[in-house]
Coordinates of C-alpha atoms in Angstrom, one line a residue:
M1 CA -48.8 -72.8 67.7
H2 CA -50.5 -74.2 70.8
N3 CA -49.7 -76.6 73.6
I4 CA -51.1 -80.0 74.6
N5 CA -50.9 -80.3 78.4
I6 CA -50.8 -83.9 79.6
S7 CA -51.6 -84.3 83.3
N8 CA -51.0 -87.6 85.2
L9 CA -53.1 -87.5 88.3
S10 CA -52.2 -91.1 89.3
G11 CA -49.8 -92.2 91.9
H12 CA -47.4 -93.8 89.4
D13 CA -45.4 -92.8 86.3
Q14 CA -47.5 -93.3 83.1
D15 CA -46.0 -94.3 79.8
L16 CA -47.6 -92.7 76.7
E17 CA -47.3 -93.4 73.0
I18 CA -47.2 -90.2 71.0
H19 CA -48.3 -89.9 67.4
G20 CA -48.0 -86.7 65.4
W21 CA -45.9 -84.6 67.9
N22 CA -42.8 -84.9 70.1
N23 CA -41.1 -86.3 67.0
N24 CA -43.3 -89.4 67.4
N25 CA -41.3 -90.4 70.5
N26 CA -43.0 -92.1 73.5
M27 CA -42.8 -90.3 76.8
T28 CA -43.3 -91.0 80.5
V29 CA -45.2 -88.5 82.6
G30 CA -44.3 -88.6 86.3
A31 CA -46.9 -89.2 89.0
G32 CA -48.8 -86.0 89.8
T33 CA -47.0 -84.0 87.1
T34 CA -48.0 -82.3 83.8
A35 CA -46.0 -82.6 80.6
V36 CA -46.3 -80.0 77.8
I37 CA -45.8 -80.7 74.1
Q38 CA -46.1 -78.2 71.3
A39 CA -48.6 -78.8 68.5
D40 CA -48.5 -76.8 65.3
D41 CA -51.8 -75.6 63.9
G42 CA -53.1 -78.0 61.2
T43 CA -51.4 -81.1 62.8
S44 CA -53.1 -84.2 63.9
G45 CA -52.1 -87.0 66.2
A46 CA -52.9 -89.1 69.3
I47 CA -51.9 -89.5 72.9
I48 CA -52.2 -93.2 73.8
A49 CA -51.8 -94.6 77.3
L50 CA -49.7 -97.8 77.5
H51 CA -50.5 -100.6 80.0
D52 CA -47.7 -103.2 80.3
G53 CA -46.8 -102.3 76.7
H54 CA -50.4 -102.6 75.5
E55 CA -52.2 -99.7 73.8
G56 CA -55.2 -98.4 75.7
E57 CA -57.3 -95.3 75.9
Q58 CA -56.3 -92.5 73.6
A59 CA -56.9 -88.8 73.0
E60 CA -57.2 -88.1 69.2
I61 CA -56.6 -84.4 68.4
T62 CA -56.5 -82.2 65.3
K63 CA -55.3 -78.7 65.9
D64 CA -56.9 -75.8 64.0
G65 CA -58.9 -78.1 61.6
F66 CA -61.9 -77.2 59.5
G67 CA -63.4 -73.8 60.1
G68 CA -60.5 -72.9 62.5
N69 CA -61.7 -75.3 65.1
D70 CA -59.9 -78.0 67.1
F71 CA -61.3 -81.6 66.7
I72 CA -60.8 -83.8 69.7
D73 CA -62.2 -87.2 70.9
L74 CA -61.4 -89.9 73.4
S75 CA -61.3 -93.4 72.0
N76 CA -61.3 -96.8 73.6
I77 CA -61.3 -98.7 70.3
V78 CA -57.8 -100.2 70.8
G79 CA -58.3 -101.0 74.5
A80 CA -58.2 -99.5 78.0
G81 CA -56.5 -99.9 81.3
G82 CA -57.0 -96.5 82.9
N83 CA -59.1 -93.4 82.6
M84 CA -58.5 -90.4 80.3
T85 CA -60.3 -87.3 79.2
V86 CA -59.5 -84.6 76.6
Q87 CA -60.8 -81.0 76.3
Q88 CA -59.9 -77.5 75.4
V89 CA -58.2 -75.8 78.3
G90 CA -60.7 -74.0 80.5
D91 CA -63.8 -75.1 78.4
D92 CA -65.4 -78.1 80.2
S93 CA -68.2 -78.2 77.6
T94 CA -65.7 -79.6 75.1
R95 CA -64.7 -82.5 77.3
K96 CA -64.6 -86.0 75.7
G97 CA -64.2 -89.3 77.5
D98 CA -65.5 -91.1 80.6
P99 CA -63.4 -90.0 83.5
L100 CA -64.3 -93.2 85.4
F101 CA -64.3 -95.6 82.5
M102 CA -62.5 -98.5 84.4
Q103 CA -64.7 -98.1 87.5
H104 CA -67.8 -98.2 85.3
F105 CA -66.4 -101.3 83.6
N106 CA -65.8 -103.0 86.9
N107 CA -69.3 -102.1 88.1
A108 CA -70.8 -103.6 84.9
W109 CA -68.5 -106.7 85.2
S110 CA -69.6 -107.4 88.8
N111 CA -73.2 -107.4 87.7
A112 CA -72.7 -109.5 84.6
D113 CA -73.9 -113.1 84.5
D114 CA -71.6 -116.1 84.0
N115 CA -72.3 -116.5 80.3
T116 CA -71.4 -112.8 79.6
K117 CA -68.2 -113.1 81.6
A118 CA -67.3 -116.3 79.7
S119 CA -67.8 -114.7 76.4
L120 CA -65.6 -111.8 77.4
Q121 CA -62.9 -113.9 79.0
P122 CA -60.5 -113.8 75.9
C123 CA -60.4 -109.9 76.0
V124 CA -60.8 -108.9 79.6
H125 CA -57.8 -109.2 82.0
L126 CA -58.2 -109.4 85.8
N127 CA -55.8 -109.2 88.7
G128 CA -55.5 -111.7 91.5
S129 CA -58.5 -110.2 93.3
G130 CA -60.8 -110.4 90.3
T131 CA -60.7 -106.7 89.4
V132 CA -60.6 -105.8 85.7
I133 CA -57.3 -104.1 85.1
R134 CA -57.2 -104.0 81.2
I135 CA -59.3 -104.8 78.2
D136 CA -58.1 -105.6 74.7
A137 CA -59.1 -103.7 71.5
I138 CA -62.8 -103.3 71.4
K139 CA -62.7 -103.2 67.6
D140 CA -61.6 -106.9 67.6
Y141 CA -64.4 -108.2 69.9
P142 CA -68.1 -107.5 69.0
Q143 CA -69.2 -108.9 72.4
L144 CA -66.9 -106.5 74.1
E145 CA -68.3 -103.6 72.1
A146 CA -71.8 -104.5 73.2
F147 CA -70.8 -104.8 76.8
V148 CA -69.0 -101.4 76.9
R149 CA -72.0 -99.7 75.2
S150 CA -74.1 -100.8 78.2
F151 CA -72.4 -98.2 80.4
A152 CA -70.2 -95.9 78.2
N153 CA -72.3 -95.3 75.1
G154 CA -72.1 -91.6 74.2
M155 CA -69.1 -90.8 76.4
T156 CA -66.2 -92.3 74.3
Y157 CA -65.5 -93.7 70.9
I158 CA -66.4 -97.4 71.2
G159 CA -66.8 -98.6 67.6
V160 CA -65.0 -97.6 64.4
G161 CA -67.3 -94.7 63.4
A162 CA -68.6 -93.7 60.0
W163 CA -66.0 -94.7 57.5
G164 CA -64.9 -97.7 55.5
G165 CA -68.4 -98.0 54.0
S166 CA -70.2 -98.2 57.4
P167 CA -72.5 -95.5 58.7
G168 CA -71.1 -96.3 62.2
N169 CA -72.9 -95.8 65.4
A170 CA -74.5 -92.4 66.0
S171 CA -73.2 -92.2 69.6
D172 CA -69.6 -92.7 68.2
N173 CA -70.0 -90.3 65.3
I174 CA -71.0 -87.4 67.6
Q175 CA -67.7 -87.7 69.3
S176 CA -66.1 -86.1 66.2
S177 CA -68.0 -82.8 66.8
A178 CA -66.0 -79.6 66.6
A179 CA -64.6 -77.9 69.7
H180 CA -64.6 -74.1 70.1
G181 CA -61.9 -72.4 68.0
N182 CA -58.2 -73.1 68.3
T183 CA -56.7 -73.2 71.8
D184 CA -54.5 -75.3 74.1
I185 CA -55.6 -78.8 74.8
Q186 CA -55.8 -80.6 78.2
V187 CA -55.3 -84.4 78.4
T188 CA -55.8 -85.9 81.8
Y189 CA -55.0 -89.4 82.9
N190 CA -55.8 -91.2 86.2
D191 CA -56.4 -94.6 87.6
G192 CA -59.2 -92.9 89.5
D193 CA -61.2 -89.8 88.4
A194 CA -59.7 -88.3 85.3
T195 CA -61.7 -85.1 85.5
P196 CA -59.2 -82.2 85.0
P197 CA -58.1 -80.3 88.2
G198 CA -60.4 -77.4 88.9
S199 CA -63.4 -79.0 87.4
A200 CA -66.3 -80.7 89.2
P201 CA -65.4 -84.3 90.0
A202 CA -67.2 -87.1 88.1
Q203 CA -69.9 -89.2 89.8
L204 CA -69.6 -93.0 89.9
F205 CA -72.9 -93.9 88.1
R206 CA -74.0 -94.3 84.6
K207 CA -74.2 -90.9 83.0
P208 CA -77.0 -89.9 80.7
Q209 CA -76.0 -90.0 77.0
Q210 CA -75.2 -86.3 76.6
K211 CA -72.2 -85.0 74.8
L212 CA -71.6 -82.1 72.5
V213 CA -74.5 -82.1 70.1
K214 CA -73.9 -80.9 66.6
R215 CA -76.3 -78.2 65.5
L216 CA -78.3 -79.0 62.4
D217 CA -76.7 -76.0 60.6
E218 CA -73.2 -76.8 61.7
T219 CA -70.6 -77.7 59.1
P220 CA -69.9 -81.5 59.0
A221 CA -67.3 -82.3 61.7
N222 CA -64.6 -83.8 59.5
G223 CA -64.9 -80.9 57.0
P224 CA -63.6 -81.0 53.4
G225 CA -61.0 -83.7 53.2
I226 CA -60.2 -87.4 53.4
I227 CA -60.3 -89.8 56.3
L228 CA -57.3 -91.9 55.4
T229 CA -56.6 -95.4 56.9
N230 CA -53.7 -97.7 56.4
K231 CA -55.1 -101.2 56.7
S232 CA -51.8 -102.9 55.5
P233 CA -49.4 -104.6 57.9
Q234 CA -46.6 -102.1 57.2
Q235 CA -46.1 -98.4 57.8
Q236 CA -47.0 -96.6 54.6
T237 CA -46.6 -93.0 53.2
Y238 CA -49.4 -91.7 51.1
V239 CA -49.0 -88.8 48.8
F240 CA -51.6 -86.4 47.4
Y241 CA -51.4 -85.1 43.8
D242 CA -53.6 -82.2 42.6
N243 CA -54.3 -82.2 38.9
F244 CA -52.6 -79.7 36.7
W245 CA -55.9 -78.8 35.0
N246 CA -59.5 -80.1 34.9
G247 CA -62.0 -80.1 32.1
N248 CA -65.4 -81.6 31.4
G249 CA -64.7 -85.3 32.0
T250 CA -61.0 -84.8 31.5
A251 CA -58.0 -83.9 33.6
G252 CA -54.3 -83.2 33.4
A253 CA -52.8 -85.8 35.6
N254 CA -49.9 -84.6 37.8
F255 CA -47.0 -87.1 37.7
D256 CA -44.0 -85.1 39.0
H257 CA -45.3 -82.5 41.5
P258 CA -46.4 -84.3 44.6
G259 CA -48.3 -82.4 47.3
Q260 CA -48.7 -83.2 51.0
S261 CA -47.9 -86.6 52.3
V262 CA -49.1 -88.6 55.3
T263 CA -47.2 -91.5 57.0
L264 CA -49.4 -93.9 58.9
D265 CA -48.6 -97.0 61.0
P266 CA -50.5 -100.2 60.4
N267 CA -54.2 -99.8 61.2
A268 CA -53.8 -96.1 61.9
T269 CA -56.2 -93.4 60.6
S270 CA -55.7 -89.7 60.0
F271 CA -58.0 -87.0 58.8
V272 CA -56.4 -85.0 56.0
S273 CA -57.8 -81.5 55.5
L274 CA -58.0 -80.4 51.8
P275 CA -59.2 -77.3 50.1
E276 CA -62.6 -77.5 48.3
T277 CA -60.7 -76.8 45.0
F278 CA -58.7 -80.1 45.3
K279 CA -59.2 -82.5 42.3
G280 CA -56.6 -85.2 42.0
R281 CA -55.6 -88.4 43.7
V282 CA -53.8 -90.1 46.6
Q283 CA -51.5 -93.0 46.2
R284 CA -48.8 -95.0 48.1
G285 CA -45.5 -93.2 47.8
T286 CA -44.4 -91.4 44.6
Q287 CA -43.5 -94.2 42.3
L288 CA -45.4 -95.9 39.6
P289 CA -47.1 -98.3 38.9
A290 CA -49.5 -97.5 41.7
T291 CA -53.2 -97.8 42.6
W292 CA -54.8 -94.3 42.3
V293 CA -57.7 -93.2 44.5
E294 CA -59.1 -90.4 42.4
F295 CA -61.4 -87.8 43.9
Q296 CA -62.5 -84.2 44.0
I297 CA -63.7 -82.4 47.2
S298 CA -66.4 -80.2 45.7
A299 CA -67.9 -80.9 42.3
S300 CA -69.2 -77.9 40.3
N301 CA -72.6 -79.5 39.7
D302 CA -73.6 -80.5 43.2
G303 CA -70.9 -79.3 45.6
A304 CA -70.3 -82.9 46.8
A305 CA -67.1 -84.9 47.1
H306 CA -66.8 -87.6 44.4
G307 CA -64.3 -90.4 43.9
D308 CA -63.3 -93.7 42.5
I309 CA -60.5 -96.3 42.3
S310 CA -58.3 -96.4 39.2
L311 CA -55.8 -99.2 38.1
E312 CA -55.0 -97.5 34.8
Q313 CA -51.5 -96.4 36.0
G314 CA -51.0 -99.7 37.8
C315 CA -51.9 -101.5 41.0
D316 CA -49.7 -101.8 44.1
G317 CA -52.5 -103.0 46.4
A318 CA -56.2 -102.8 47.1
A319 CA -58.1 -99.7 48.1
T320 CA -61.6 -98.5 48.8
I321 CA -63.3 -95.2 48.8
S322 CA -66.5 -94.5 50.8
A323 CA -68.9 -91.8 51.6
T324 CA -69.0 -90.5 55.2
N325 CA -72.5 -88.9 55.1
G326 CA -74.3 -92.1 56.2
S327 CA -75.4 -93.1 52.7
G328 CA -73.3 -96.3 52.9
R329 CA -71.9 -95.8 49.4
S330 CA -68.5 -97.4 48.8
N331 CA -66.5 -98.8 46.0
G332 CA -63.2 -100.5 45.3
F333 CA -61.8 -103.8 46.4
T334 CA -60.0 -105.2 49.5
Q335 CA -58.5 -108.5 48.3
D336 CA -54.8 -109.1 47.5
I337 CA -54.6 -109.5 43.8
L338 CA -50.8 -109.2 43.5
S339 CA -49.9 -112.6 44.9
G340 CA -51.7 -114.6 42.2
A341 CA -51.0 -112.3 39.3
P342 CA -49.4 -113.8 36.1
D343 CA -45.7 -112.9 35.6
A344 CA -46.5 -111.1 32.4
A345 CA -48.8 -108.6 34.3
V346 CA -46.2 -107.7 37.0
F347 CA -43.9 -104.7 36.8
N348 CA -41.0 -104.0 39.3
K349 CA -41.0 -100.5 40.7
P350 CA -37.7 -98.6 41.0
D351 CA -37.6 -99.4 44.7
G352 CA -37.8 -103.2 43.9
T353 CA -41.4 -103.7 45.0
K354 CA -43.8 -105.4 42.7
A355 CA -47.0 -104.0 41.2
L356 CA -49.3 -104.7 38.3
A357 CA -48.4 -102.8 35.2
T358 CA -50.2 -99.9 33.7
T359 CA -53.3 -100.7 31.5
M360 CA -53.1 -97.5 29.5
G361 CA -49.4 -96.9 29.1
N362 CA -47.1 -94.0 30.0
W363 CA -43.6 -92.8 29.2
A364 CA -42.1 -96.0 30.5
C365 CA -44.1 -98.6 28.6
G366 CA -47.3 -99.2 26.7
P367 CA -50.5 -100.8 27.9
N368 CA -50.0 -104.2 29.4
Q369 CA -52.7 -106.6 28.1
A370 CA -51.9 -109.3 30.7
A371 CA -52.7 -106.8 33.4
I372 CA -55.9 -105.7 31.7
D373 CA -57.1 -109.3 31.3
Y374 CA -56.2 -110.3 34.9
E375 CA -57.7 -107.2 36.5
N376 CA -60.9 -107.6 34.6
Q377 CA -61.1 -111.1 35.9
V378 CA -60.3 -110.5 39.6
V379 CA -61.7 -106.9 40.1
G380 CA -63.8 -105.8 37.2
Q381 CA -64.5 -102.4 35.7
Q382 CA -67.5 -101.8 38.0
K383 CA -65.2 -101.7 41.1
A384 CA -62.3 -99.9 39.6
Y385 CA -61.2 -98.3 36.3
V386 CA -59.2 -101.1 34.7
T387 CA -59.3 -99.2 31.5
G388 CA -60.7 -95.8 30.8
G389 CA -64.3 -95.0 29.7
T390 CA -67.3 -95.7 31.8
G391 CA -68.7 -98.5 34.0
T392 CA -67.0 -97.7 37.3
D393 CA -69.4 -96.7 40.1
D394 CA -68.9 -93.2 41.4
V395 CA -69.0 -92.6 45.2
A396 CA -70.4 -89.3 46.3
S397 CA -70.5 -87.7 49.8
G398 CA -72.5 -84.5 50.2
N399 CA -70.5 -83.4 53.3
Q400 CA -67.3 -83.1 51.1
C401 CA -65.5 -85.8 53.1
L402 CA -64.6 -89.3 51.8
A403 CA -63.0 -92.2 53.6
V404 CA -60.1 -93.9 51.8
D405 CA -58.7 -97.2 53.0
F406 CA -55.5 -98.7 51.6
Y407 CA -54.8 -102.4 52.1

């Protein structure tokens, strides 16, 4: 077990939203003080600064991840209102984040023309003297992303990165590079310079785009596993099932021995580390019918991760699976197909929620022809296995890491 030290260098108390540790309870760090929270090896989470109740800059941390290394980054995807950095304690070379982000933003704002300011007006918030004090989620405003890249590219996560079928921006992707082993983590917040105490202070100018550069022979940053995203409007728990056995094109599906689970808030993302031997699925909860995202981490023929979407044991919502190696390969569907489904195709889960019935049958009932016909019409066999056999596109990622989005 290691610690995450959270230092507030500002002259005011700072509210923080905590995910993954501290029992997921928010905390307030007093002015000029440092709070310490414990972080078990193998856990992931985020430390998010709150500004008048709005989420801002956040340190995203995985302890003792792939290869025994910590993975840390500093993200402004959901907004900003102050400055934050994250690094391993005593190792300035692992630092992520722009320690003068808001100052750099205000410099760029003061030099922007009227048209640029007008386009940013919906997502940039000023105080009475015209100083920018907060920005909204960059991910929701393409014009804001372009503006922030003009001064902070390569210093913080600005876009959404390489998942969800997108190769992402190279300057963002490099933010996920591994740190050096497994140590304590230092998170530093300030309205001014957020460089950790004892380090050389930051300079108020546009820094060259230099961060940790991944060596060509280094293992992919996200390692074997799944980048899991909850794109639904409700908190969801996702459960992983490893197959009982695997054969040549066949598998022994596991129905009653769930493995690890991950609970995600709406629009939250978590990296789930898995062994290279994993061959199975992830689904919402433990009940059927459910949409299955089937995958293996390391195929015997090419060592790559492979996956697909299956509706054979039902459908409780849309899902996609995507490569993270920059190939752009992705499959699945994102639209809501439950709302317009015929009554004959719908099955009520034990918890009372509705889903589309199984198309192949199980111990509870036989194949549902209405579900087969409807899913073939609105999804089709190419995007997901409506019934068994062939015709569904395989998604492969040579870095043994796939992105799975549930809607």
